[in-house]
Short mmCIF file of C-alpha atoms in Angstrom, two decimals:
data_model
loop_
_atom_site.label_atom_id
_atom_site.label_comp_id
_atom_site.label_asym_id
_atom_site.label_seq_id
_atom_site.Cartn_x
_atom_site.Cartn_y
_atom_site.Cartn_z
CA MET A 12 -56.86 39.27 -68.08
CA ALA A 13 -58.23 42.75 -67.37
CA ARG A 14 -58.80 45.03 -70.24
CA PRO A 15 -57.10 48.45 -70.44
CA HIS A 16 -59.04 51.47 -69.53
CA PRO A 17 -60.96 52.94 -72.48
CA ASP A 18 -59.95 56.21 -74.02
CA PRO A 19 -61.42 58.96 -71.91
CA ASN A 20 -62.28 60.91 -75.12
CA LEU A 21 -64.67 58.20 -76.25
CA ASP A 22 -68.34 58.70 -75.92
CA LEU A 23 -69.53 56.01 -73.58
CA HIS A 24 -73.13 56.47 -74.78
CA ASP A 25 -72.20 55.55 -78.35
CA PRO A 26 -71.94 51.73 -78.43
CA GLN A 27 -70.21 51.56 -81.79
CA ALA A 28 -67.56 54.05 -80.84
CA TYR A 29 -66.94 52.39 -77.49
CA GLY A 30 -66.63 48.92 -79.06
CA ALA A 31 -64.20 50.18 -81.66
CA GLY A 32 -62.06 51.66 -78.91
CA LEU A 33 -61.96 48.35 -77.03
CA ALA A 34 -61.00 46.46 -80.15
CA HIS A 35 -58.21 48.90 -80.77
CA ASN A 36 -56.93 48.43 -77.27
CA ASP A 37 -57.00 44.61 -77.62
CA ALA A 38 -54.97 44.80 -80.78
CA VAL A 39 -52.42 47.03 -79.17
CA THR A 40 -52.17 44.71 -76.17
CA ALA A 41 -51.64 41.63 -78.36
CA ALA A 42 -48.96 43.36 -80.38
CA ARG A 43 -47.10 44.46 -77.29
CA ARG A 44 -47.34 40.98 -75.80
CA SER A 45 -45.88 39.36 -78.94
CA ASP A 46 -43.11 41.92 -79.09
CA ARG A 47 -42.14 41.38 -75.45
CA ARG A 48 -42.09 37.61 -75.88
CA ASN A 49 -39.69 37.95 -78.75
CA ARG A 50 -37.44 40.28 -76.76
CA VAL A 51 -37.37 37.96 -73.76
CA SER A 52 -36.51 34.98 -75.94
CA LYS A 53 -33.73 36.88 -77.66
CA SER A 54 -32.35 38.17 -74.35
CA ARG A 55 -32.29 34.67 -72.91
CA GLN A 56 -30.40 33.38 -75.92
CA GLU A 57 -27.81 36.10 -75.42
CA ASP A 58 -27.34 35.38 -71.68
CA ARG A 59 -27.09 31.61 -71.96
CA PRO A 60 -23.52 30.20 -72.09
CA PRO A 61 -22.57 28.69 -75.40
CA THR A 62 -23.05 24.95 -75.84
CA VAL A 63 -20.36 23.25 -77.88
CA GLY A 64 -20.91 19.95 -79.65
CA ARG A 65 -24.21 19.11 -77.94
CA ALA A 66 -27.88 19.68 -78.94
CA ASN A 67 -30.52 20.59 -76.44
CA SER A 68 -32.36 17.63 -75.07
CA PRO A 69 -36.16 17.55 -74.93
CA GLY A 70 -35.97 18.21 -71.22
CA GLU A 71 -33.84 21.30 -71.75
CA GLU A 72 -36.19 22.62 -74.49
CA ALA A 73 -39.15 22.15 -72.16
CA SER A 74 -37.24 23.99 -69.45
CA ASP A 75 -36.50 26.86 -71.85
CA LEU A 76 -40.14 27.05 -72.91
CA ALA A 77 -41.25 27.17 -69.29
CA THR A 78 -38.72 29.89 -68.59
CA THR A 79 -39.92 31.92 -71.59
CA GLU A 80 -43.54 31.54 -70.58
CA SER A 81 -42.69 32.62 -67.04
CA ALA A 82 -40.90 35.68 -68.35
CA ALA A 83 -43.79 36.47 -70.67
CA ILE A 84 -46.23 36.26 -67.84
CA VAL A 85 -44.12 38.69 -65.87
CA ILE A 86 -43.94 41.08 -68.86
CA GLU A 87 -47.65 40.79 -69.47
CA SER A 88 -48.27 41.61 -65.85
CA GLU A 89 -46.09 44.69 -66.21
CA SER A 90 -47.81 45.65 -69.45
CA GLU A 91 -51.21 45.37 -67.88
CA ILE A 92 -50.05 47.57 -65.08
CA ALA A 93 -48.80 50.09 -67.62
CA MET A 94 -52.01 49.89 -69.65
CA ASN A 95 -54.12 50.30 -66.58
CA ALA A 96 -52.22 53.48 -66.06
CA GLY A 97 -53.21 54.57 -69.59
CA PRO A 98 -52.89 53.44 -73.23
CA ASN A 99 -50.83 56.41 -74.23
CA LEU A 100 -47.57 57.90 -73.09
CA VAL A 101 -47.62 59.51 -69.73
CA PRO A 102 -48.02 63.20 -70.13
CA GLY A 103 -44.98 65.19 -69.12
CA VAL A 104 -42.55 62.24 -69.38
CA ALA A 105 -40.04 62.11 -72.18
CA PRO A 106 -40.18 59.07 -74.49
CA ASP A 107 -36.53 58.13 -73.88
CA LEU A 108 -37.17 57.93 -70.14
CA GLN A 109 -40.12 55.70 -70.81
CA ASP A 110 -37.83 53.47 -72.93
CA SER A 111 -35.29 53.40 -70.06
CA SER A 112 -38.05 52.35 -67.71
CA GLU A 113 -38.94 49.62 -70.08
CA GLN A 114 -35.32 48.46 -70.29
CA GLY A 115 -35.13 48.48 -66.48
CA SER A 116 -38.14 46.24 -66.33
CA LYS A 117 -36.36 43.94 -68.75
CA ARG A 118 -33.33 43.73 -66.45
CA GLN A 119 -35.58 43.01 -63.51
CA VAL A 120 -37.13 40.14 -65.46
CA ARG A 121 -33.65 38.79 -66.26
CA HIS A 122 -32.67 39.01 -62.61
CA ALA A 123 -35.82 37.15 -61.62
CA LEU A 124 -35.08 34.45 -64.18
CA ASN A 125 -31.55 33.70 -62.95
CA PRO A 126 -32.61 31.31 -60.10
CA VAL A 127 -34.90 29.48 -62.47
CA GLU A 128 -32.12 29.00 -65.00
CA THR A 129 -29.69 27.93 -62.31
CA GLN A 130 -32.07 25.29 -60.96
CA SER A 131 -32.86 23.97 -64.42
CA GLN A 132 -29.15 23.52 -65.20
CA GLY A 133 -28.23 21.94 -61.76
CA TYR A 134 -25.51 24.46 -60.90
CA GLY A 135 -26.15 24.42 -57.12
CA ASP A 136 -25.74 27.56 -55.04
CA ALA A 137 -24.76 31.03 -56.14
CA ARG A 138 -21.03 30.23 -55.99
CA SER A 139 -21.37 27.67 -58.82
CA ARG A 140 -23.40 29.71 -61.31
CA ASP A 141 -20.47 30.10 -63.65
CA PRO A 142 -20.20 26.78 -65.57
CA ALA A 143 -16.70 27.64 -66.76
CA ARG A 144 -15.34 28.00 -63.22
CA HIS A 145 -17.45 25.33 -61.48
CA PRO A 146 -18.43 22.63 -63.97
CA PRO A 147 -20.80 19.96 -62.61
CA HIS A 148 -19.22 16.61 -61.59
CA PRO A 149 -19.92 13.92 -64.18
CA HIS A 150 -21.11 11.53 -61.38
CA SER A 151 -23.14 14.14 -59.53
CA ALA A 152 -26.87 14.42 -59.80
CA ASN A 153 -27.25 17.31 -57.41
CA GLY A 154 -23.78 18.84 -57.04
CA PHE A 155 -22.24 16.06 -54.78
CA ASP A 156 -19.76 13.34 -55.82
CA THR A 157 -21.46 10.02 -55.09
CA ARG A 158 -18.21 8.06 -55.26
CA VAL A 159 -16.64 10.19 -52.49
CA ILE A 160 -19.75 9.74 -50.39
CA GLU A 161 -19.68 5.97 -50.88
CA THR A 162 -15.96 5.82 -49.99
CA GLU A 163 -16.42 7.89 -46.81
CA GLU A 164 -19.41 5.80 -45.85
CA ALA A 165 -17.35 2.60 -46.23
CA VAL A 166 -14.55 4.08 -44.09
CA HIS A 167 -16.99 5.08 -41.36
CA LEU A 168 -18.61 1.64 -41.46
CA LYS A 169 -15.17 0.03 -41.06
CA ILE A 170 -14.39 2.30 -38.09
CA ILE A 171 -17.73 1.43 -36.53
CA GLU A 172 -17.01 -2.30 -36.99
CA ASN A 173 -13.56 -1.92 -35.35
CA LEU A 174 -15.05 0.01 -32.44
CA GLN A 175 -17.70 -2.65 -32.01
CA VAL A 176 -14.99 -5.34 -31.92
CA GLN A 177 -13.02 -3.32 -29.35
CA LEU A 178 -16.15 -2.78 -27.30
CA ALA A 179 -16.91 -6.50 -27.32
CA SER A 180 -13.31 -7.28 -26.28
CA ALA A 181 -13.44 -4.64 -23.53
CA ASN A 182 -16.75 -6.02 -22.26
CA SER A 183 -15.24 -9.51 -22.23
CA ASN A 184 -12.22 -8.25 -20.27
CA ILE A 185 -14.52 -6.46 -17.86
CA GLU A 186 -16.46 -9.65 -17.24
CA THR A 187 -13.21 -11.55 -16.71
CA LEU A 188 -12.00 -8.94 -14.23
CA LYS A 189 -15.35 -8.99 -12.46
CA ASN A 190 -15.08 -12.77 -12.11
CA GLU A 191 -11.53 -12.45 -10.77
CA ILE A 192 -12.64 -9.75 -8.33
CA ARG A 193 -15.47 -11.96 -7.12
CA ALA A 194 -13.05 -14.86 -6.71
CA LYS A 195 -10.59 -12.65 -4.79
CA GLU A 196 -13.35 -11.28 -2.62
CA GLU A 197 -14.54 -14.80 -1.82
CA ALA A 198 -10.97 -15.89 -1.02
CA GLY A 199 -10.47 -12.76 1.09
CA ALA A 200 -13.73 -13.38 2.92
CA LEU A 201 -12.70 -16.99 3.57
CA LEU A 202 -9.29 -15.89 4.82
CA LYS A 203 -10.92 -13.27 7.01
CA ARG A 204 -13.23 -15.88 8.51
CA ARG A 205 -10.27 -18.14 9.19
CA ASN A 206 -8.32 -15.31 10.78
CA ASN A 207 -11.31 -14.38 12.89
CA ALA A 208 -11.71 -17.99 13.97
CA MET A 209 -7.99 -18.22 14.73
CA GLN A 210 -8.06 -14.96 16.64
CA SER A 211 -11.12 -16.08 18.56
CA SER A 212 -9.37 -19.32 19.43
CA ARG A 213 -6.26 -17.43 20.48
CA ASP A 214 -8.29 -14.98 22.54
CA ALA A 215 -10.06 -17.85 24.26
CA GLN A 216 -6.75 -19.57 24.83
CA GLU A 217 -5.17 -16.37 26.14
CA GLU A 218 -8.09 -15.93 28.48
CA LEU A 219 -7.30 -19.37 29.85
CA LEU A 220 -3.50 -19.16 29.74
CA GLY A 221 -3.07 -15.49 30.50
CA ARG A 222 -1.17 -12.89 28.54
CA GLN A 223 1.33 -14.31 26.05
CA ASP A 224 4.10 -11.79 25.49
CA GLU A 225 6.34 -11.32 22.50
CA ASP A 226 10.01 -12.24 22.63
CA GLN A 227 11.08 -8.59 22.63
CA SER A 228 8.95 -7.89 25.69
CA ILE A 229 10.40 -10.84 27.61
CA GLU A 230 13.94 -9.93 26.62
CA SER A 231 13.33 -6.35 27.72
CA THR A 232 12.09 -7.53 31.13
CA PHE A 233 15.16 -9.75 31.48
CA GLU A 234 17.50 -6.86 30.69
CA GLY A 235 15.62 -4.57 33.06
CA LEU A 236 16.07 -7.03 35.92
CA PHE A 237 19.82 -7.30 35.42
CA HIS A 238 20.12 -3.58 34.93
CA GLN A 239 18.82 -3.28 38.51
CA VAL A 240 21.56 -5.71 39.55
CA LYS A 241 24.19 -3.51 37.93
CA ASN A 242 22.88 -0.34 39.58
CA TRP A 243 22.74 -1.96 43.00
CA THR A 244 26.29 -3.30 42.61
CA GLY A 245 27.65 0.12 41.67
CA LYS A 246 26.34 1.60 44.91
CA TYR A 247 27.22 -1.37 47.12
CA CYS A 248 30.79 -1.74 45.85
CA ASN A 249 32.06 1.75 45.10
CA THR A 250 35.70 1.38 46.16
CA ALA A 251 38.50 -1.18 46.02
CA SER A 252 40.97 0.44 48.40
CA SER A 253 41.10 -2.37 50.96
CA GLU A 254 42.11 -5.98 50.64
CA MET A 255 39.34 -8.59 50.54
CA VAL A 256 38.92 -10.60 53.75
CA VAL A 257 37.56 -14.10 53.21
CA THR A 258 36.93 -15.14 56.79
CA GLY A 259 33.16 -15.30 56.15
CA VAL A 260 33.52 -17.35 52.96
CA HIS A 261 33.68 -21.10 53.56
CA GLN A 262 35.05 -23.89 51.43
CA GLU A 263 31.59 -25.36 50.86
CA ASN A 264 30.81 -22.23 48.88
CA LEU A 265 33.63 -22.98 46.43
CA ALA A 266 31.51 -24.86 43.89
CA ARG A 267 29.02 -22.01 43.71
CA ILE A 268 31.74 -19.37 43.45
CA GLN A 269 33.43 -21.35 40.68
CA ARG A 270 30.33 -20.83 38.49
CA VAL A 271 31.32 -17.16 38.49
CA LEU A 272 35.13 -17.54 38.69
CA PRO A 273 35.71 -20.79 36.75
CA SER A 274 39.50 -20.70 37.24
CA LEU A 275 39.31 -20.45 41.05
CA THR A 276 40.54 -23.59 42.81
CA ASP A 277 40.48 -22.48 46.45
CA VAL A 278 38.46 -19.96 48.44
CA GLY A 279 41.68 -18.57 49.89
CA ASP A 280 42.72 -17.44 46.40
CA LEU A 281 39.88 -14.93 46.14
CA PRO A 282 42.07 -11.94 47.18
CA ASP A 283 44.38 -12.79 44.27
CA PHE A 284 41.49 -12.93 41.79
CA LEU A 285 40.00 -9.72 43.20
CA PRO A 286 43.02 -7.58 44.19
CA VAL A 287 43.11 -4.09 45.65
CA GLY A 288 42.38 -1.41 43.07
CA ALA A 289 40.56 -3.75 40.67
CA LEU A 290 37.19 -2.07 41.19
CA ARG A 291 35.78 -3.11 37.80
CA ARG A 292 36.77 -6.73 38.37
CA ARG A 293 35.24 -6.77 41.87
CA ARG A 294 31.98 -5.32 40.57
CA GLN A 295 31.86 -7.94 37.82
CA PHE A 296 32.20 -10.68 40.42
CA VAL A 297 29.38 -9.21 42.57
CA ARG A 298 27.10 -8.92 39.53
CA GLY A 299 27.97 -12.47 38.50
CA TYR A 300 27.23 -13.94 41.92
CA LEU A 301 23.88 -12.14 42.15
CA GLY A 302 23.03 -13.41 38.65
CA LEU A 303 23.94 -16.93 39.73
CA VAL A 304 21.55 -16.74 42.69
CA LEU A 305 18.75 -15.56 40.43
CA ALA A 306 19.38 -18.19 37.75
CA GLU A 307 20.08 -21.17 39.97
CA THR A 308 17.69 -20.48 42.86
CA LEU A 309 14.94 -17.93 42.35
CA ILE A 310 14.02 -18.52 38.69
CA ARG A 311 12.68 -21.95 37.80
CA SER A 312 14.17 -23.56 34.69
CA LEU A 313 13.18 -26.98 33.34
CA PRO A 314 15.78 -29.51 32.26
CA GLY A 315 16.60 -29.55 28.57
CA THR A 316 19.04 -30.83 25.98
CA SER A 317 21.77 -28.34 26.93
CA HIS A 318 21.06 -28.59 30.69
CA PRO A 319 20.03 -32.09 31.82
CA THR A 320 19.02 -30.94 35.28
CA GLY A 321 16.51 -28.36 36.34
CA ALA A 322 17.25 -25.28 38.36
CA GLY A 323 15.42 -23.06 40.77
CA GLN A 324 12.06 -23.47 42.44
CA ASP A 325 8.57 -22.02 42.13
CA TYR A 326 8.83 -20.17 45.43
CA TRP A 327 5.70 -18.19 44.64
CA LEU A 328 3.76 -21.42 45.35
CA PRO A 329 3.12 -22.93 48.77
CA VAL A 330 5.74 -25.49 49.72
CA LYS A 331 3.54 -28.57 49.24
CA VAL A 332 2.19 -27.36 45.92
CA CYS A 333 5.68 -26.43 44.75
CA ASP A 334 7.06 -29.86 45.62
CA GLY A 335 4.09 -31.60 43.97
CA VAL A 336 4.46 -29.66 40.71
CA ARG A 337 8.19 -30.35 40.61
CA GLU A 338 7.68 -34.06 41.13
CA LEU A 339 4.92 -34.25 38.51
CA GLU A 340 7.05 -32.41 35.95
CA SER A 341 9.93 -34.80 36.52
CA THR A 342 7.59 -37.77 36.01
CA LEU A 343 6.14 -36.45 32.75
CA LEU A 344 9.49 -35.41 31.29
CA GLY A 345 10.99 -38.78 32.22
CA SER A 346 8.22 -40.79 30.54
CA GLY A 347 10.58 -41.93 27.79
CA GLY A 348 8.68 -40.37 24.90
CA ALA A 349 5.22 -41.49 26.00
CA ILE A 350 4.33 -37.82 26.34
CA THR A 351 5.54 -35.44 23.67
CA LEU A 352 7.11 -32.12 24.49
CA THR A 353 4.16 -30.37 22.88
CA ALA A 354 1.68 -32.18 25.12
CA PHE A 355 3.83 -31.62 28.20
CA HIS A 356 4.23 -27.88 27.65
CA GLN A 357 0.53 -27.55 26.88
CA TRP A 358 -0.19 -29.10 30.26
CA ARG A 359 2.52 -27.02 31.92
CA THR A 360 1.17 -23.75 30.48
CA ILE A 361 -2.41 -24.43 31.54
CA THR A 362 -1.37 -25.64 35.01
CA MET A 363 0.86 -22.67 35.72
CA SER A 364 -1.70 -20.21 34.37
CA LEU A 365 -4.36 -21.60 36.68
CA LEU A 366 -1.99 -21.62 39.66
CA ALA A 367 -0.91 -18.04 38.88
CA LYS A 368 -4.56 -16.96 39.11
CA VAL A 369 -4.84 -18.64 42.50
CA HIS A 370 -1.47 -17.28 43.72
CA PRO A 371 -0.92 -13.83 42.17
CA PRO A 372 2.03 -11.67 43.34
CA SER A 373 -0.25 -9.70 45.59
CA ARG A 374 -0.94 -12.90 47.52
CA TRP A 375 2.36 -14.76 47.62
CA SER A 376 4.23 -11.56 48.53
CA GLN A 377 2.21 -11.63 51.75
CA SER A 378 3.04 -15.27 52.43
CA GLN A 379 5.25 -15.66 55.45
CA ASP A 380 6.95 -18.78 54.08
CA THR A 381 7.83 -17.10 50.79
CA MET A 382 9.14 -13.94 52.39
CA ASN A 383 11.20 -15.91 54.94
CA PHE A 384 12.81 -17.86 52.13
CA ILE A 385 13.65 -14.66 50.22
CA GLU A 386 15.24 -13.11 53.32
CA ASP A 387 17.36 -16.21 53.84
CA GLN A 388 18.61 -16.02 50.26
CA VAL A 389 19.47 -12.34 50.70
CA ASP A 390 21.53 -13.08 53.82
CA LEU A 391 23.39 -15.98 52.17
CA THR A 392 24.24 -13.80 49.20
CA LEU A 393 25.51 -10.93 51.33
CA SER A 394 27.74 -13.32 53.31
CA ILE A 395 29.71 -13.98 50.12
CA ILE A 396 29.92 -10.46 48.70
CA ARG A 397 30.08 -8.47 51.98
CA PRO A 398 33.91 -8.49 52.04
CA LEU A 399 33.74 -6.42 48.83
CA GLY A 400 31.20 -3.93 50.19
CA SER A 401 32.03 -0.31 50.91
CA HIS A 402 29.62 0.28 53.82
CA PRO A 403 29.90 -1.36 57.27
CA ASP A 404 26.14 -1.08 57.71
CA ASP A 405 24.44 -2.61 54.69
CA SER A 406 20.89 -2.79 56.06
CA GLU A 407 19.62 -0.27 53.56
CA GLN A 408 21.30 -2.07 50.68
CA ARG A 409 19.90 -5.34 52.00
CA LYS A 410 16.34 -4.01 51.76
CA LYS A 411 16.93 -2.67 48.26
CA LEU A 412 18.40 -6.01 47.20
CA MET A 413 15.27 -7.76 48.40
CA ASP A 414 12.70 -5.30 47.02
CA ASN A 415 14.34 -4.35 43.72
CA ILE A 416 15.98 -7.62 42.69
CA PHE A 417 14.92 -10.79 44.52
CA ILE A 418 11.13 -10.26 44.62
CA PRO A 419 11.03 -9.05 40.96
CA ALA A 420 13.06 -12.15 40.02
CA ILE A 421 10.34 -14.43 41.48
CA GLU A 422 7.67 -12.42 39.63
CA PHE A 423 9.66 -12.85 36.42
CA SER A 424 9.88 -16.60 37.06
CA GLN A 425 6.10 -16.83 37.52
CA PHE A 426 5.61 -14.86 34.30
CA LEU A 427 7.90 -17.16 32.28
CA ARG A 428 6.27 -20.33 33.62
CA ARG A 429 2.88 -19.56 32.06
CA GLN A 430 4.24 -18.74 28.60
CA ARG A 431 3.61 -21.35 25.91
CA ALA A 432 7.23 -21.08 24.83
CA CYS A 433 9.67 -22.62 27.29
CA TRP A 434 12.02 -20.00 28.74
CA SER A 435 15.00 -20.64 30.99
CA VAL A 436 17.73 -18.57 32.65
CA ARG A 437 21.04 -20.44 32.87
CA PHE A 438 24.67 -19.89 33.62
CA PRO A 439 26.88 -21.17 30.78
CA ASN A 440 28.54 -24.52 31.22
CA LEU A 441 32.30 -24.04 31.36
CA ALA A 442 34.57 -27.07 31.09
CA PRO A 443 38.38 -26.91 31.35
CA THR A 444 40.34 -27.54 28.16
CA SER A 445 43.74 -29.14 27.60
CA ALA A 446 44.58 -27.10 24.50
CA VAL A 447 46.58 -24.58 26.52
CA PRO A 448 50.27 -23.94 27.20
CA PRO A 449 51.83 -26.02 30.01
CA SER A 450 52.07 -22.96 32.21
CA GLU A 451 48.31 -22.62 32.30
CA SER A 452 46.77 -25.02 34.80
CA VAL A 453 43.07 -24.43 33.97
CA ALA A 454 41.38 -22.58 31.08
CA HIS A 455 37.75 -22.28 30.06
CA LEU A 456 37.34 -21.38 26.42
CA PHE A 457 35.07 -18.62 25.28
CA ASP A 458 31.93 -19.87 23.49
CA ARG A 459 30.83 -17.41 20.85
CA ALA A 460 27.36 -18.99 20.55
CA THR A 461 26.32 -18.29 24.14
CA MET A 462 28.80 -15.68 25.40
CA GLU A 463 29.59 -12.05 24.77
CA ASP A 464 32.91 -10.44 25.68
CA ARG A 465 32.19 -6.73 26.03
CA ASP A 466 35.67 -5.94 27.31
CA SER A 467 37.33 -7.00 24.08
CA LEU A 468 37.95 -4.27 21.53
CA ALA A 469 39.86 -6.42 19.03
CA ASP A 470 38.25 -8.18 16.11
CA ASP A 471 38.29 -11.88 16.90
CA ASP A 472 38.14 -12.82 13.23
CA LEU A 473 41.48 -11.14 12.40
CA GLU A 474 44.96 -12.57 12.94
CA ASP A 475 47.83 -10.50 14.31
CA ALA A 476 51.12 -9.92 12.57
CA SER A 477 52.81 -12.90 14.25
CA SER A 478 50.11 -15.26 12.92
CA ASP A 479 49.56 -16.54 16.45
CA GLN A 480 46.17 -18.06 17.12
CA CYS A 481 44.31 -16.10 19.81
CA LEU A 482 41.98 -17.98 22.16
CA LYS A 483 39.98 -16.54 25.03
CA SER A 484 39.73 -17.98 28.50
CA VAL A 485 36.69 -16.97 30.51
CA GLU A 486 37.72 -15.43 33.82
CA ILE A 487 34.41 -14.02 35.14
CA VAL A 488 30.82 -14.78 34.17
CA VAL A 489 28.88 -11.56 34.73
CA THR A 490 25.31 -12.41 33.62
CA PRO A 491 23.44 -15.62 32.75
CA VAL A 492 22.01 -16.68 29.37
CA LEU A 493 18.34 -16.35 28.45
CA PHE A 494 17.28 -19.46 26.48
CA LYS A 495 14.08 -20.19 24.61
CA SER A 496 12.54 -23.30 23.06
CA GLY A 497 9.17 -23.62 21.33
CA ASN A 498 6.89 -20.79 20.27
CA HIS A 499 3.39 -19.36 20.71
CA ASP A 500 1.89 -22.13 18.60
CA GLY A 501 3.15 -24.83 20.95
CA ILE A 502 5.65 -26.46 18.56
CA LYS A 503 9.43 -26.74 18.00
CA TYR A 504 10.31 -27.44 21.62
CA ASP A 505 13.27 -29.54 20.50
CA VAL A 506 15.08 -26.42 19.24
CA VAL A 507 16.82 -24.38 21.96
CA SER A 508 18.32 -21.01 21.09
CA PRO A 509 19.91 -18.24 23.17
CA VAL A 510 17.89 -15.04 23.10
CA ARG A 511 20.29 -13.08 25.31
CA LYS A 512 23.91 -14.17 25.60
CA ALA A 513 25.91 -14.25 28.81
CA GLU A 514 28.22 -11.32 29.46
CA VAL A 515 31.71 -12.53 30.36
CA SER A 516 35.17 -11.15 31.01
CA CYS A 517 38.00 -12.97 29.26
CA ALA A 518 41.78 -13.20 29.12
CA GLU A 519 43.70 -13.99 25.96
CA ILE A 520 45.57 -17.26 25.50
CA ARG A 521 48.23 -17.39 22.80
CA ILE A 522 49.33 -20.70 21.35
CA LYS A 523 52.46 -20.76 19.21
#
């Protein structure tokens, strides 16, 4: 510790006087130090909060002693500073101001001691310095409740455990879904390979058999052909002002005409069936007879369960080839079950596809034999319907009949023959019935399964007020039926179903 400056009035060359001055200064310093220690201790006792019912522990006493020593050191430092400035009062400064300065130093020491006291008592931050307002928790060593911390820690551990369980379950579900996805992908890949193989087989088969059309496409072609028949008839027979002359119609044509007019019993009765003024009825007969020629002559149909005999010819083939194919088909179909329908139609499809490549329409349409046959059929047809025509010179209509109807009908027949499904164009079978009144000699009942009466506006399922049963007798067959058996896969040839029904004109029969 540095000594205070000696009195400037002392004689520095007199050792005894100088030593006495130093001793005096030491005594003064010691007295001041003792006095300040006592004041600091007393001040601390005044500032400390009262302690009720508890004695200071040894640790607290040691803390107090350390605090007092720290304060004393601070005071001594201040005293030394003051002594270094001079042992006496500062000249020109009043004593009370010097006392105030001393009291201010005391407050500064107290302010410096506050953090030390707070730390020794464990009060925490500045907000908890007042023990009355913020008493320390009995289970807290540093201002925090250990029980709350332990409880929160247990809750968080439980949440973590639950999340880990959920994560494990989610990972398990993800693995399961991945396995299912792999299984689905493998199944999809297998199905795709099978489809590709099937498509490749079908493409190869179609390359051999030719284009295999859908049912809607074939039905549309059928309707288009008979729409041409209707248009041609409307222009050929556009009036019914004159009576029909049947001099060109012979009795040997009766059976063929009866397929269109089932109630006709004699050729001479045609004017009665097709009277003057009945333009619609005459046109229906012309359309029906043209349809009969197409179905029974130009379009080849194989025999089946509903039609035991075949119809038509493959006139797009040379005569010898056509006769040979017809004979071979009859032999195979009459084998008595030795050859299944599936095997037969497989052979038929391949054979006709190969022959169609050898004899396309561009070739057979140039064949003299084929074209001569078509011209003969046109002339025979006109000989029956010419009495109903409106033009004396029908050469133009003859050419249109050949180009727009007969040749397309042979093309349609060639197209149907190379389809895997078996298609046929037939006129409905009409048999006379006895369930008619005695006044009716012949009646042919309407078959709802294969026929369509477009002239009827009444609902056939309803009964009239007299509760009479209404039957329909077919008077004119206008168009043939389009039948189909089998499918693209070459099966179900034993099932025959009508794709397009026959259009007919009927008359009502009432039975009491």
